[in-house]
mmCIF file of C-alpha atoms in Angstrom:
data_model
loop_
_atom_site.group_PDB
_atom_site.id
_atom_site.type_symbol
_atom_site.label_atom_id
_atom_site.label_comp_id
_atom_site.label_asym_id
_atom_site.label_seq_id
_atom_site.Cartn_x
_atom_site.Cartn_y
_atom_site.Cartn_z
ATOM 1 C CA MET A 1 19.359 3.162 -44.108
ATOM 2 C CA ALA A 2 16.980 3.963 -41.264
ATOM 3 C CA LEU A 3 17.111 1.762 -38.198
ATOM 4 C CA PRO A 4 14.103 -0.515 -37.684
ATOM 5 C CA ARG A 5 11.547 1.053 -35.368
ATOM 6 C CA VAL A 6 11.676 -0.771 -32.061
ATOM 7 C CA LEU A 7 9.212 -0.572 -29.181
ATOM 8 C CA VAL A 8 10.290 -1.906 -25.781
ATOM 9 C CA LEU A 9 7.638 -2.999 -23.305
ATOM 10 C CA VAL A 10 9.030 -3.336 -19.772
ATOM 11 C CA LEU A 11 6.834 -5.599 -17.664
ATOM 12 C CA ALA A 12 6.898 -3.990 -14.239
ATOM 13 C CA GLY A 13 3.505 -4.912 -12.892
ATOM 14 C CA GLY A 14 4.030 -8.079 -10.876
ATOM 15 C CA LYS A 15 3.785 -8.103 -7.092
ATOM 16 C CA GLY A 16 6.951 -10.156 -6.724
ATOM 17 C CA ASN A 17 5.783 -12.494 -3.968
ATOM 18 C CA ARG A 18 9.069 -14.416 -4.034
ATOM 19 C CA LEU A 19 10.857 -11.315 -2.716
ATOM 20 C CA GLU A 20 8.562 -11.468 0.301
ATOM 21 C CA LEU A 21 8.831 -8.455 2.629
ATOM 22 C CA LEU A 22 10.893 -6.491 0.087
ATOM 23 C CA THR A 23 7.832 -6.107 -2.151
ATOM 24 C CA GLU A 24 5.155 -5.520 0.468
ATOM 25 C CA THR A 25 5.194 -1.752 -0.115
ATOM 26 C CA ARG A 26 7.037 -1.410 -3.416
ATOM 27 C CA ALA A 27 6.885 -2.938 -6.867
ATOM 28 C CA LYS A 28 9.619 -5.436 -7.712
ATOM 29 C CA PRO A 29 11.255 -3.127 -10.317
ATOM 30 C CA ALA A 30 11.692 -0.463 -7.623
ATOM 31 C CA VAL A 31 13.661 -2.742 -5.269
ATOM 32 C CA PRO A 32 17.109 -1.198 -4.597
ATOM 33 C CA PHE A 33 20.210 -2.954 -5.870
ATOM 34 C CA ALA A 34 23.959 -2.495 -5.304
ATOM 35 C CA GLY A 35 23.451 0.525 -3.095
ATOM 36 C CA VAL A 36 22.248 3.261 -5.418
ATOM 37 C CA TYR A 37 20.376 1.480 -8.230
ATOM 38 C CA ARG A 38 16.897 0.035 -8.706
ATOM 39 C CA LEU A 39 16.208 -3.162 -10.626
ATOM 40 C CA ILE A 40 14.395 -1.316 -13.409
ATOM 41 C CA ASP A 41 17.566 0.716 -14.094
ATOM 42 C CA PHE A 42 19.076 -2.266 -15.910
ATOM 43 C CA PRO A 43 16.537 -2.692 -18.753
ATOM 44 C CA LEU A 44 16.164 1.084 -19.094
ATOM 45 C CA SER A 45 19.937 1.560 -19.364
ATOM 46 C CA ASN A 46 20.009 -1.233 -21.945
ATOM 47 C CA CYS A 47 17.378 0.668 -23.933
ATOM 48 C CA GLU A 48 19.409 3.868 -23.740
ATOM 49 C CA HIS A 49 22.638 2.268 -24.952
ATOM 50 C CA SER A 50 20.758 0.294 -27.619
ATOM 51 C CA GLN A 51 19.488 3.641 -28.982
ATOM 52 C CA ILE A 52 15.856 2.712 -28.420
ATOM 53 C CA ALA A 53 13.756 5.724 -27.497
ATOM 54 C CA ASP A 54 10.245 4.219 -27.418
ATOM 55 C CA VAL A 55 9.866 2.551 -24.025
ATOM 56 C CA TRP A 56 6.586 1.667 -22.337
ATOM 57 C CA VAL A 57 6.510 0.520 -18.717
ATOM 58 C CA SER A 58 3.527 -1.579 -17.674
ATOM 59 C CA VAL A 59 2.821 -1.019 -13.976
ATOM 60 C CA GLN A 60 0.197 -2.422 -11.644
ATOM 61 C CA PHE A 61 1.183 -3.271 -8.067
ATOM 62 C CA GLN A 62 2.397 -0.260 -6.017
ATOM 63 C CA PRO A 63 2.823 1.834 -9.218
ATOM 64 C CA GLN A 64 3.803 4.957 -7.282
ATOM 65 C CA SER A 65 7.087 3.331 -6.230
ATOM 66 C CA VAL A 66 8.027 2.903 -9.903
ATOM 67 C CA SER A 67 6.601 6.231 -11.095
ATOM 68 C CA GLU A 68 8.494 8.223 -8.455
ATOM 69 C CA HIS A 69 11.765 6.674 -9.545
ATOM 70 C CA LEU A 70 11.220 7.002 -13.288
ATOM 71 C CA ALA A 71 9.768 10.536 -13.251
ATOM 72 C CA ASN A 72 10.149 11.817 -16.841
ATOM 73 C CA GLY A 73 12.808 9.296 -17.837
ATOM 74 C CA ARG A 74 15.648 11.816 -18.025
ATOM 75 C CA PRO A 75 18.473 9.618 -16.613
ATOM 76 C CA TRP A 76 17.924 7.206 -19.542
ATOM 77 C CA ASP A 77 17.450 9.912 -22.215
ATOM 78 C CA LEU A 78 13.738 9.163 -22.453
ATOM 79 C CA ASP A 79 12.400 12.686 -21.783
ATOM 80 C CA ARG A 80 11.376 13.342 -25.377
ATOM 81 C CA THR A 81 8.653 15.295 -27.143
ATOM 82 C CA THR A 82 7.956 12.364 -29.468
ATOM 83 C CA GLY A 83 8.273 8.839 -28.164
ATOM 84 C CA GLY A 84 10.258 8.437 -24.983
ATOM 85 C CA LEU A 85 8.894 6.980 -21.754
ATOM 86 C CA MET A 86 5.223 6.104 -21.296
ATOM 87 C CA MET A 87 3.670 4.514 -18.227
ATOM 88 C CA LEU A 88 0.873 1.980 -18.778
ATOM 89 C CA PRO A 89 -1.198 1.691 -15.587
ATOM 90 C CA PRO A 90 -4.356 -0.447 -15.351
ATOM 91 C CA PHE A 91 -7.257 1.232 -17.139
ATOM 92 C CA GLN A 92 -11.017 1.049 -17.586
ATOM 93 C CA GLY A 93 -13.287 2.022 -20.445
ATOM 94 C CA SER A 94 -12.934 -0.943 -22.816
ATOM 95 C CA GLU A 95 -13.424 -4.696 -22.791
ATOM 96 C CA ARG A 96 -9.691 -5.054 -22.177
ATOM 97 C CA GLY A 97 -9.592 -2.794 -19.167
ATOM 98 C CA GLY A 98 -8.912 -3.947 -15.629
ATOM 99 C CA TRP A 99 -6.147 -5.743 -13.800
ATOM 100 C CA THR A 100 -3.496 -7.710 -15.660
ATOM 101 C CA GLU A 101 -3.560 -11.465 -14.992
ATOM 102 C CA GLY A 102 -0.113 -12.436 -16.227
ATOM 103 C CA THR A 103 2.401 -11.178 -18.764
ATOM 104 C CA ALA A 104 0.599 -12.470 -21.874
ATOM 105 C CA ASP A 105 -2.677 -11.074 -20.592
ATOM 106 C CA GLY A 106 -0.968 -7.697 -20.117
ATOM 107 C CA LEU A 107 0.331 -7.802 -23.686
ATOM 108 C CA TRP A 108 -3.165 -8.638 -24.966
ATOM 109 C CA ARG A 109 -4.651 -5.680 -23.087
ATOM 110 C CA GLN A 110 -2.222 -3.307 -24.841
ATOM 111 C CA THR A 111 -2.781 -4.769 -28.332
ATOM 112 C CA GLU A 112 -4.603 -1.730 -29.695
ATOM 113 C CA LEU A 113 -1.884 0.660 -28.529
ATOM 114 C CA ILE A 114 0.881 -1.517 -29.961
ATOM 115 C CA ARG A 115 -0.815 -1.857 -33.338
ATOM 116 C CA GLY A 116 -1.288 1.908 -33.428
ATOM 117 C CA SER A 117 2.403 2.453 -32.747
ATOM 118 C CA ALA A 118 3.286 0.121 -35.650
ATOM 119 C CA PRO A 119 6.819 -0.926 -34.602
ATOM 120 C CA ASP A 120 8.947 -3.213 -36.750
ATOM 121 C CA ALA A 121 9.902 -5.193 -33.661
ATOM 122 C CA LEU A 122 8.428 -5.459 -30.171
ATOM 123 C CA VAL A 123 10.899 -6.185 -27.373
ATOM 124 C CA VAL A 124 9.293 -7.471 -24.168
ATOM 125 C CA VAL A 125 11.513 -7.578 -21.079
ATOM 126 C CA SER A 126 11.091 -8.201 -17.383
ATOM 127 C CA SER A 127 12.587 -5.988 -14.712
ATOM 128 C CA ASP A 128 13.877 -8.419 -12.116
ATOM 129 C CA ALA A 129 17.275 -9.346 -13.551
ATOM 130 C CA VAL A 130 20.745 -7.810 -13.558
ATOM 131 C CA TYR A 131 22.542 -7.794 -16.927
ATOM 132 C CA LYS A 132 23.799 -5.673 -19.830
ATOM 133 C CA LEU A 133 22.544 -6.447 -23.335
ATOM 134 C CA ASP A 134 22.334 -4.545 -26.615
ATOM 135 C CA TYR A 135 18.712 -5.121 -27.606
ATOM 136 C CA ARG A 136 19.501 -3.915 -31.137
ATOM 137 C CA ASP A 137 21.729 -6.956 -31.666
ATOM 138 C CA VAL A 138 18.821 -9.236 -30.815
ATOM 139 C CA VAL A 139 16.413 -7.224 -32.979
ATOM 140 C CA ASP A 140 18.749 -7.386 -35.985
ATOM 141 C CA ALA A 141 19.152 -11.156 -35.602
ATOM 142 C CA HIS A 142 15.393 -11.552 -35.214
ATOM 143 C CA LEU A 143 14.441 -9.504 -38.263
ATOM 144 C CA GLY A 144 17.001 -11.357 -40.354
ATOM 145 C CA SER A 145 15.646 -14.764 -39.321
ATOM 146 C CA GLY A 146 11.999 -14.396 -40.299
ATOM 147 C CA ALA A 147 10.951 -15.817 -36.919
ATOM 148 C CA GLU A 148 7.833 -14.737 -35.049
ATOM 149 C CA VAL A 149 9.702 -14.653 -31.750
ATOM 150 C CA THR A 150 13.345 -14.669 -30.714
ATOM 151 C CA MET A 151 14.052 -15.790 -27.160
ATOM 152 C CA VAL A 152 17.264 -14.662 -25.503
ATOM 153 C CA THR A 153 18.688 -17.698 -23.709
ATOM 154 C CA THR A 154 21.302 -18.311 -21.064
ATOM 155 C CA GLU A 155 22.596 -21.277 -19.096
ATOM 156 C CA VAL A 156 21.407 -21.710 -15.502
ATOM 157 C CA ALA A 157 22.277 -24.107 -12.706
ATOM 158 C CA ALA A 158 20.549 -27.477 -12.948
ATOM 159 C CA ASP A 159 19.045 -27.161 -9.464
ATOM 160 C CA ASP A 160 17.580 -23.752 -10.351
ATOM 161 C CA ALA A 161 16.263 -24.511 -13.847
ATOM 162 C CA ALA A 162 12.701 -25.245 -12.725
ATOM 163 C CA ARG A 163 12.184 -21.515 -12.067
ATOM 164 C CA TYR A 164 12.455 -20.612 -15.776
ATOM 165 C CA GLY A 165 11.180 -21.274 -19.243
ATOM 166 C CA ILE A 166 13.431 -24.092 -20.495
ATOM 167 C CA VAL A 167 14.188 -24.686 -24.179
ATOM 168 C CA ARG A 168 15.852 -27.096 -26.541
ATOM 169 C CA VAL A 169 17.662 -25.416 -29.428
ATOM 170 C CA GLY A 170 18.574 -27.042 -32.736
ATOM 171 C CA ASP A 171 21.873 -26.581 -34.525
ATOM 172 C CA ASP A 172 20.276 -23.930 -36.743
ATOM 173 C CA GLY A 173 19.117 -21.853 -33.756
ATOM 174 C CA GLN A 174 15.473 -22.873 -33.988
ATOM 175 C CA VAL A 175 13.761 -23.508 -30.647
ATOM 176 C CA THR A 176 12.468 -27.066 -30.917
ATOM 177 C CA ASP A 177 10.930 -27.405 -27.455
ATOM 178 C CA TYR A 178 9.719 -24.990 -24.800
ATOM 179 C CA ALA A 179 8.573 -25.858 -21.265
ATOM 180 C CA TYR A 180 7.428 -23.244 -18.770
ATOM 181 C CA LYS A 181 8.800 -23.816 -15.260
ATOM 182 C CA PRO A 182 8.911 -27.613 -15.707
ATOM 183 C CA ASP A 183 9.102 -29.931 -12.708
ATOM 184 C CA GLU A 184 11.853 -31.899 -14.444
ATOM 185 C CA PRO A 185 13.785 -29.587 -16.809
ATOM 186 C CA ALA A 186 15.124 -31.344 -19.895
ATOM 187 C CA THR A 187 18.032 -28.899 -20.298
ATOM 188 C CA THR A 188 19.653 -26.026 -18.432
ATOM 189 C CA THR A 189 19.091 -23.572 -21.304
ATOM 190 C CA ALA A 190 16.644 -20.969 -20.009
ATOM 191 C CA THR A 191 14.973 -17.931 -21.501
ATOM 192 C CA ASN A 192 16.205 -14.852 -19.666
ATOM 193 C CA GLU A 193 12.926 -12.943 -20.005
ATOM 194 C CA VAL A 194 13.979 -10.930 -23.062
ATOM 195 C CA PHE A 195 11.819 -11.627 -26.114
ATOM 196 C CA VAL A 196 11.687 -9.971 -29.530
ATOM 197 C CA PHE A 197 8.373 -10.418 -31.306
ATOM 198 C CA THR A 198 7.228 -9.635 -34.835
ATOM 199 C CA PRO A 199 4.205 -7.558 -33.769
ATOM 200 C CA GLY A 200 1.544 -8.361 -36.391
ATOM 201 C CA PRO A 201 1.710 -12.178 -36.373
ATOM 202 C CA THR A 202 2.250 -12.302 -32.606
ATOM 203 C CA LEU A 203 -0.725 -10.101 -31.784
ATOM 204 C CA ASP A 204 -2.912 -12.024 -34.249
ATOM 205 C CA ARG A 205 -1.884 -15.250 -32.543
ATOM 206 C CA LEU A 206 -2.555 -13.728 -29.126
ATOM 207 C CA GLU A 207 -6.087 -12.747 -30.205
ATOM 208 C CA ALA A 208 -6.769 -16.291 -31.422
ATOM 209 C CA LEU A 209 -5.385 -17.804 -28.232
ATOM 210 C CA ALA A 210 -7.544 -15.482 -26.113
ATOM 211 C CA ASP A 211 -10.645 -16.817 -27.865
ATOM 212 C CA GLU A 212 -9.387 -20.380 -27.482
ATOM 213 C CA VAL A 213 -8.604 -20.303 -23.742
ATOM 214 C CA GLY A 214 -11.684 -18.247 -22.874
ATOM 215 C CA GLU A 215 -12.233 -17.606 -19.182
ATOM 216 C CA ASP A 216 -9.075 -19.494 -18.226
ATOM 217 C CA GLY A 217 -7.104 -16.498 -19.499
ATOM 218 C CA LEU A 218 -3.829 -16.089 -21.358
ATOM 219 C CA GLU A 219 -1.780 -15.986 -18.158
ATOM 220 C CA ASP A 220 1.986 -15.612 -18.721
ATOM 221 C CA LEU A 221 3.900 -15.546 -21.999
ATOM 222 C CA GLY A 222 5.134 -19.064 -21.250
ATOM 223 C CA SER A 223 1.657 -20.466 -20.595
ATOM 224 C CA HIS A 224 0.229 -20.448 -24.136
ATOM 225 C CA LEU A 225 1.918 -17.959 -26.480
ATOM 226 C CA LEU A 226 5.535 -19.162 -26.489
ATOM 227 C CA PRO A 227 4.601 -22.880 -26.600
ATOM 228 C CA ALA A 228 2.324 -22.215 -29.606
ATOM 229 C CA GLN A 229 5.014 -20.265 -31.456
ATOM 230 C CA THR A 230 7.506 -23.051 -30.727
ATOM 231 C CA ARG A 231 5.152 -25.802 -31.967
ATOM 232 C CA ASP A 232 4.719 -23.919 -35.245
ATOM 233 C CA GLY A 233 8.476 -23.619 -35.793
ATOM 234 C CA ALA A 234 8.276 -19.834 -35.391
ATOM 235 C CA ALA A 235 10.690 -19.457 -32.471
ATOM 236 C CA ARG A 236 14.438 -18.916 -32.525
ATOM 237 C CA ALA A 237 17.072 -18.520 -29.817
ATOM 238 C CA PHE A 238 19.652 -15.794 -29.310
ATOM 239 C CA ARG A 239 22.389 -17.126 -27.041
ATOM 240 C CA PHE A 240 23.609 -14.720 -24.367
ATOM 241 C CA ASP A 241 26.878 -15.653 -22.665
ATOM 242 C CA GLY A 242 27.324 -12.584 -20.480
ATOM 243 C CA TYR A 243 26.432 -12.166 -16.820
ATOM 244 C CA TRP A 244 22.718 -12.500 -16.139
ATOM 245 C CA ARG A 245 21.136 -13.118 -12.785
ATOM 246 C CA ASP A 246 17.478 -13.281 -11.936
ATOM 247 C CA VAL A 247 16.995 -11.648 -8.529
ATOM 248 C CA GLY A 248 13.396 -12.642 -8.003
ATOM 249 C CA THR A 249 13.970 -14.474 -4.711
ATOM 250 C CA VAL A 250 15.498 -13.293 -1.432
ATOM 251 C CA THR A 251 18.354 -15.775 -1.766
ATOM 252 C CA SER A 252 19.190 -14.873 -5.386
ATOM 253 C CA TYR A 253 18.952 -11.162 -4.492
ATOM 254 C CA TRP A 254 21.499 -11.657 -1.700
ATOM 255 C CA GLU A 255 23.727 -13.824 -3.915
ATOM 256 C CA ALA A 256 23.753 -11.193 -6.673
ATOM 257 C CA HIS A 257 25.061 -8.627 -4.192
ATOM 258 C CA GLN A 258 27.822 -11.025 -3.224
ATOM 259 C CA ASP A 259 28.729 -11.289 -6.919
ATOM 260 C CA PHE A 260 29.325 -7.538 -7.011
ATOM 261 C CA LEU A 261 31.652 -7.690 -4.014
ATOM 262 C CA ALA A 262 34.122 -9.809 -5.968
ATOM 263 C CA GLU A 263 37.537 -8.362 -6.798
ATOM 264 C CA GLU A 264 36.419 -8.350 -10.444
ATOM 265 C CA PRO A 265 32.642 -7.725 -10.417
ATOM 266 C CA PRO A 266 30.697 -9.486 -13.194
ATOM 267 C CA ILE A 267 29.519 -6.147 -14.590
ATOM 268 C CA ASP A 268 31.279 -2.782 -14.461
ATOM 269 C CA LEU A 269 28.356 -0.560 -13.490
ATOM 270 C CA ASP A 270 30.422 2.536 -14.373
ATOM 271 C CA GLU A 271 31.790 1.279 -17.694
ATOM 272 C CA ARG A 272 32.311 4.377 -19.811
ATOM 273 C CA SER A 273 30.760 2.908 -22.922
ATOM 274 C CA TRP A 274 27.791 1.369 -21.080
ATOM 275 C CA PRO A 275 27.128 2.877 -17.638
ATOM 276 C CA VAL A 276 24.026 1.853 -15.719
ATOM 277 C CA HIS A 277 22.087 5.036 -15.042
ATOM 278 C CA THR A 278 19.700 5.762 -12.221
ATOM 279 C CA ARG A 279 17.789 8.632 -10.734
ATOM 280 C CA GLY A 280 20.372 10.359 -8.566
ATOM 281 C CA GLY A 281 19.743 11.313 -4.971
ATOM 282 C CA ARG A 282 21.163 14.084 -2.829
ATOM 283 C CA HIS A 283 23.659 12.462 -0.498
ATOM 284 C CA SER A 284 26.927 13.572 0.976
ATOM 285 C CA ALA A 285 30.067 11.490 0.645
ATOM 286 C CA ALA A 286 30.311 8.292 2.672
ATOM 287 C CA ARG A 287 32.121 8.714 5.999
ATOM 288 C CA VAL A 288 34.265 6.122 7.765
ATOM 289 C CA LEU A 289 35.009 7.445 11.251
ATOM 290 C CA ASP A 290 37.968 6.723 13.527
ATOM 291 C CA ASP A 291 36.599 3.459 14.880
ATOM 292 C CA GLY A 292 35.162 2.271 11.559
ATOM 293 C CA ARG A 293 36.608 -0.656 9.647
ATOM 294 C CA ILE A 294 35.573 -1.611 6.124
ATOM 295 C CA GLU A 295 36.494 -4.807 4.330
ATOM 296 C CA ASN A 296 35.386 -5.801 0.814
ATOM 297 C CA SER A 297 32.152 -3.797 0.854
ATOM 298 C CA LEU A 298 30.163 -1.256 -1.182
ATOM 299 C CA LEU A 299 29.405 2.061 0.542
ATOM 300 C CA SER A 300 26.895 4.505 -0.926
ATOM 301 C CA GLY A 301 26.722 8.251 -0.395
ATOM 302 C CA GLY A 302 25.475 9.433 2.977
ATOM 303 C CA THR A 303 26.597 6.319 4.860
ATOM 304 C CA ARG A 304 28.371 6.698 8.201
ATOM 305 C CA VAL A 305 30.402 3.831 9.598
ATOM 306 C CA SER A 306 31.898 3.715 13.076
ATOM 307 C CA GLY A 307 31.658 -0.063 13.400
ATOM 308 C CA ASP A 308 32.929 -3.113 11.528
ATOM 309 C CA VAL A 309 31.530 -3.799 8.038
ATOM 310 C CA ARG A 310 32.662 -6.845 6.044
ATOM 311 C CA GLY A 311 31.403 -8.304 2.767
ATOM 312 C CA SER A 312 28.324 -6.080 2.744
ATOM 313 C CA VAL A 313 26.454 -3.499 0.662
ATOM 314 C CA LEU A 314 25.367 -0.278 2.367
ATOM 315 C CA SER A 315 22.751 1.841 0.610
ATOM 316 C CA PRO A 316 22.467 5.645 0.978
ATOM 317 C CA GLY A 317 21.998 6.959 4.489
ATOM 318 C CA VAL A 318 22.944 3.790 6.389
ATOM 319 C CA ILE A 319 24.508 4.306 9.817
ATOM 320 C CA VAL A 320 26.608 1.652 11.571
ATOM 321 C CA GLU A 321 27.413 2.830 15.085
ATOM 322 C CA LYS A 322 30.522 2.197 17.181
ATOM 323 C CA GLY A 323 30.918 -1.434 18.209
ATOM 324 C CA ALA A 324 28.312 -2.682 15.714
ATOM 325 C CA THR A 325 29.206 -5.422 13.213
ATOM 326 C CA VAL A 326 27.678 -6.022 9.770
ATOM 327 C CA VAL A 327 28.830 -9.146 7.903
ATOM 328 C CA ASP A 328 27.745 -10.475 4.486
ATOM 329 C CA SER A 329 24.577 -8.377 4.466
ATOM 330 C CA VAL A 330 22.608 -5.956 2.294
ATOM 331 C CA LEU A 331 21.346 -2.844 4.073
ATOM 332 C CA LEU A 332 18.823 -0.715 2.161
ATOM 333 C CA PRO A 333 18.450 3.081 2.508
ATOM 334 C CA GLY A 334 18.267 4.645 5.949
ATOM 335 C CA VAL A 335 19.025 1.553 8.048
ATOM 336 C CA ARG A 336 20.581 2.222 11.452
ATOM 337 C CA VAL A 337 22.599 -0.451 13.273
ATOM 338 C CA ARG A 338 23.092 0.725 16.830
ATOM 339 C CA ALA A 339 26.083 0.215 19.100
ATOM 340 C CA GLY A 340 27.031 -3.362 19.786
ATOM 341 C CA ALA A 341 24.468 -4.886 17.403
ATOM 342 C CA ARG A 342 25.452 -7.660 15.005
ATOM 343 C CA VAL A 343 23.930 -8.314 11.549
ATOM 344 C CA THR A 344 24.991 -11.464 9.668
ATOM 345 C CA ARG A 345 23.829 -12.804 6.286
ATOM 346 C CA ALA A 346 20.754 -10.591 6.211
ATOM 347 C CA VAL A 347 18.794 -8.353 3.879
ATOM 348 C CA VAL A 348 17.491 -5.338 5.802
ATOM 349 C CA ASP A 349 14.840 -3.110 4.215
ATOM 350 C CA ASP A 350 14.521 0.698 4.301
ATOM 351 C CA THR A 351 14.727 2.647 7.583
ATOM 352 C CA VAL A 352 14.993 -0.391 9.851
ATOM 353 C CA ASP A 353 16.339 0.453 13.321
ATOM 354 C CA ILE A 354 18.370 -2.374 14.886
ATOM 355 C CA GLY A 355 18.697 -1.763 18.620
ATOM 356 C CA SER A 356 21.842 -1.782 20.704
ATOM 357 C CA GLY A 357 23.249 -5.235 21.338
ATOM 358 C CA ALA A 358 20.683 -6.930 19.089
ATOM 359 C CA SER A 359 21.599 -9.928 16.958
ATOM 360 C CA VAL A 360 20.130 -10.380 13.472
ATOM 361 C CA GLY A 361 20.781 -13.491 11.376
ATOM 362 C CA GLY A 362 23.686 -15.899 11.452
ATOM 363 C CA GLU A 363 25.151 -18.789 9.507
ATOM 364 C CA GLY A 364 22.531 -20.543 7.409
ATOM 365 C CA GLU A 365 19.549 -19.198 5.460
ATOM 366 C CA ILE A 366 19.281 -15.494 4.661
ATOM 367 C CA THR A 367 17.413 -13.407 7.245
ATOM 368 C CA LEU A 368 14.994 -10.697 6.033
ATOM 369 C CA LEU A 369 13.793 -7.636 7.943
ATOM 370 C CA GLY A 370 10.830 -5.699 6.540
ATOM 371 C CA ARG A 371 10.685 -1.971 5.923
ATOM 372 C CA GLY A 372 10.669 0.389 8.899
ATOM 373 C CA VAL A 373 10.677 -2.208 11.680
ATOM 374 C CA ARG A 374 12.359 -1.704 15.020
ATOM 375 C CA VAL A 375 14.447 -4.528 16.510
ATOM 376 C CA ASP A 376 14.518 -4.042 20.264
ATOM 377 C CA ASP A 377 17.755 -3.619 22.193
ATOM 378 C CA GLY A 378 19.283 -7.026 22.885
ATOM 379 C CA ALA A 379 16.711 -8.901 20.777
ATOM 380 C CA GLU A 380 17.707 -11.958 18.735
ATOM 381 C CA ILE A 381 16.391 -12.595 15.209
ATOM 382 C CA PRO A 382 17.643 -16.056 14.176
ATOM 383 C CA ALA A 383 19.134 -17.090 10.846
ATOM 384 C CA GLY A 384 16.517 -17.555 8.128
ATOM 385 C CA ALA A 385 13.813 -15.644 10.017
ATOM 386 C CA ARG A 386 11.384 -13.097 8.531
ATOM 387 C CA PHE A 387 10.666 -10.119 10.770
ATOM 388 C CA PRO A 388 7.895 -9.226 11.069
ATOM 389 C CA ASP A 389 6.671 -12.781 10.543
ATOM 390 C CA PRO A 390 4.319 -12.667 7.505
ATOM 391 C CA ASP A 391 2.446 -15.745 8.811
ATOM 392 C CA ARG A 392 1.535 -14.210 12.136
ATOM 393 C CA GLU A 393 -2.124 -13.610 12.890
#
C-alpha cells in the first residue's frame, strides 16, 4: 500500500523579535545552535527521517540567510527532480500577493499552490524549536481519526505556559478547549507548533474565515483557525513526551544550550538511526593549546583555545586567547575573546571581538552581544545588558 502523500510547510518567515539582536541580520530559522547546526536543521531532519520528500519553506524576513544555508536541500535528501525542497518567498501578481501577516495569513496566501499539490495531509511546523519527531506517526494517527487538525502537544512549565497555545484534551484525545497565549493558562498542555491538517476542509475553512474577519486579517494559526476547528469538535491531540524546547527567546536559547552540556544530553544529535543533518562547513579540527583548559563544553571545528572554557558552546572559528575565561556562554561563529577577557553567562553573536581585559556579563540575566561588534580593551558589559543597546538613539 502506498504511503499517504504528505506535504510539509516549514514556517520560516517571522522576524523573531524575542531573539533580539540575534535576529537583526538573520531569520530566526538560520540562528546557529549547538555549535554547528541551525534551528531549521531540526524540522528538515525530521522530514528526512520521516521519509517526507515534499517540503516547502516559507521565508520572508532576511530570506538570504535561510536560502544560503538550505541551498538545494542536499543534506536532508531534498535535492530531487520531482518534489523536494521549494522556497516560498513573498510574491506579487495576485490578490494574495504581498507580505505575510501571521502564520494563518501565510497559509491562506499559499492556498492555490497547496490545492494544486493535492496532498493527503498537510504538516505545518515552525522552525524555532529543538526536538526529534517522526511526522509520519502523527500523520497516520491524524488520518485514522477523521479530524480536521491534529495538534502535537507537550507539557510546559506553568510559569512559561502563557507563551504558547494551551489546550484541554478529553479522555478520547479530542481537543475540547484551545486558548492562544492566554494571560491565565488553564493547563500546562501546550501545542508544540506541529500541526497536521486535512487540506481540503482546512483550506475551505480558512477561506470562510478570511471573508469573516475582513481587514482585521487571519493573523496566526491560533488567532482564528485553531479555535474554530476546536469549537466544531474537529481537533485532536497527539501527545509528545520527548524532549522539546522552544528557543524563541534569548533566555530559552541559552538554557537549551545548557541542556546539551549535560552528561546525558536530551537528544543524541549523532544518533545513527536519526542524525540531525546540516550544511557542512570547511573547518579544521578544534585545537586546545598548551595553556588551554576545557571543562564540560562543546567545541566545534576550527576553534582554538588557549584560555579557560567552562560550561560553554563554541561555534566554528572561535578563538579564546591565553588568559581569557569563558563560563556558561554561547559563542557563535568567528568570535574572538582576547587575552585576559572574561565572558560569563552570555550569548555572543558572529565575529564579535572582545578586547583584552574586557568583562562581559556576570551572575544574573543573560547578556547578549550583537553581530560584529567590538568590545574595547578593559570595557565592562554588565549582566543582562544588550550591546549595542537597541534602545539607543
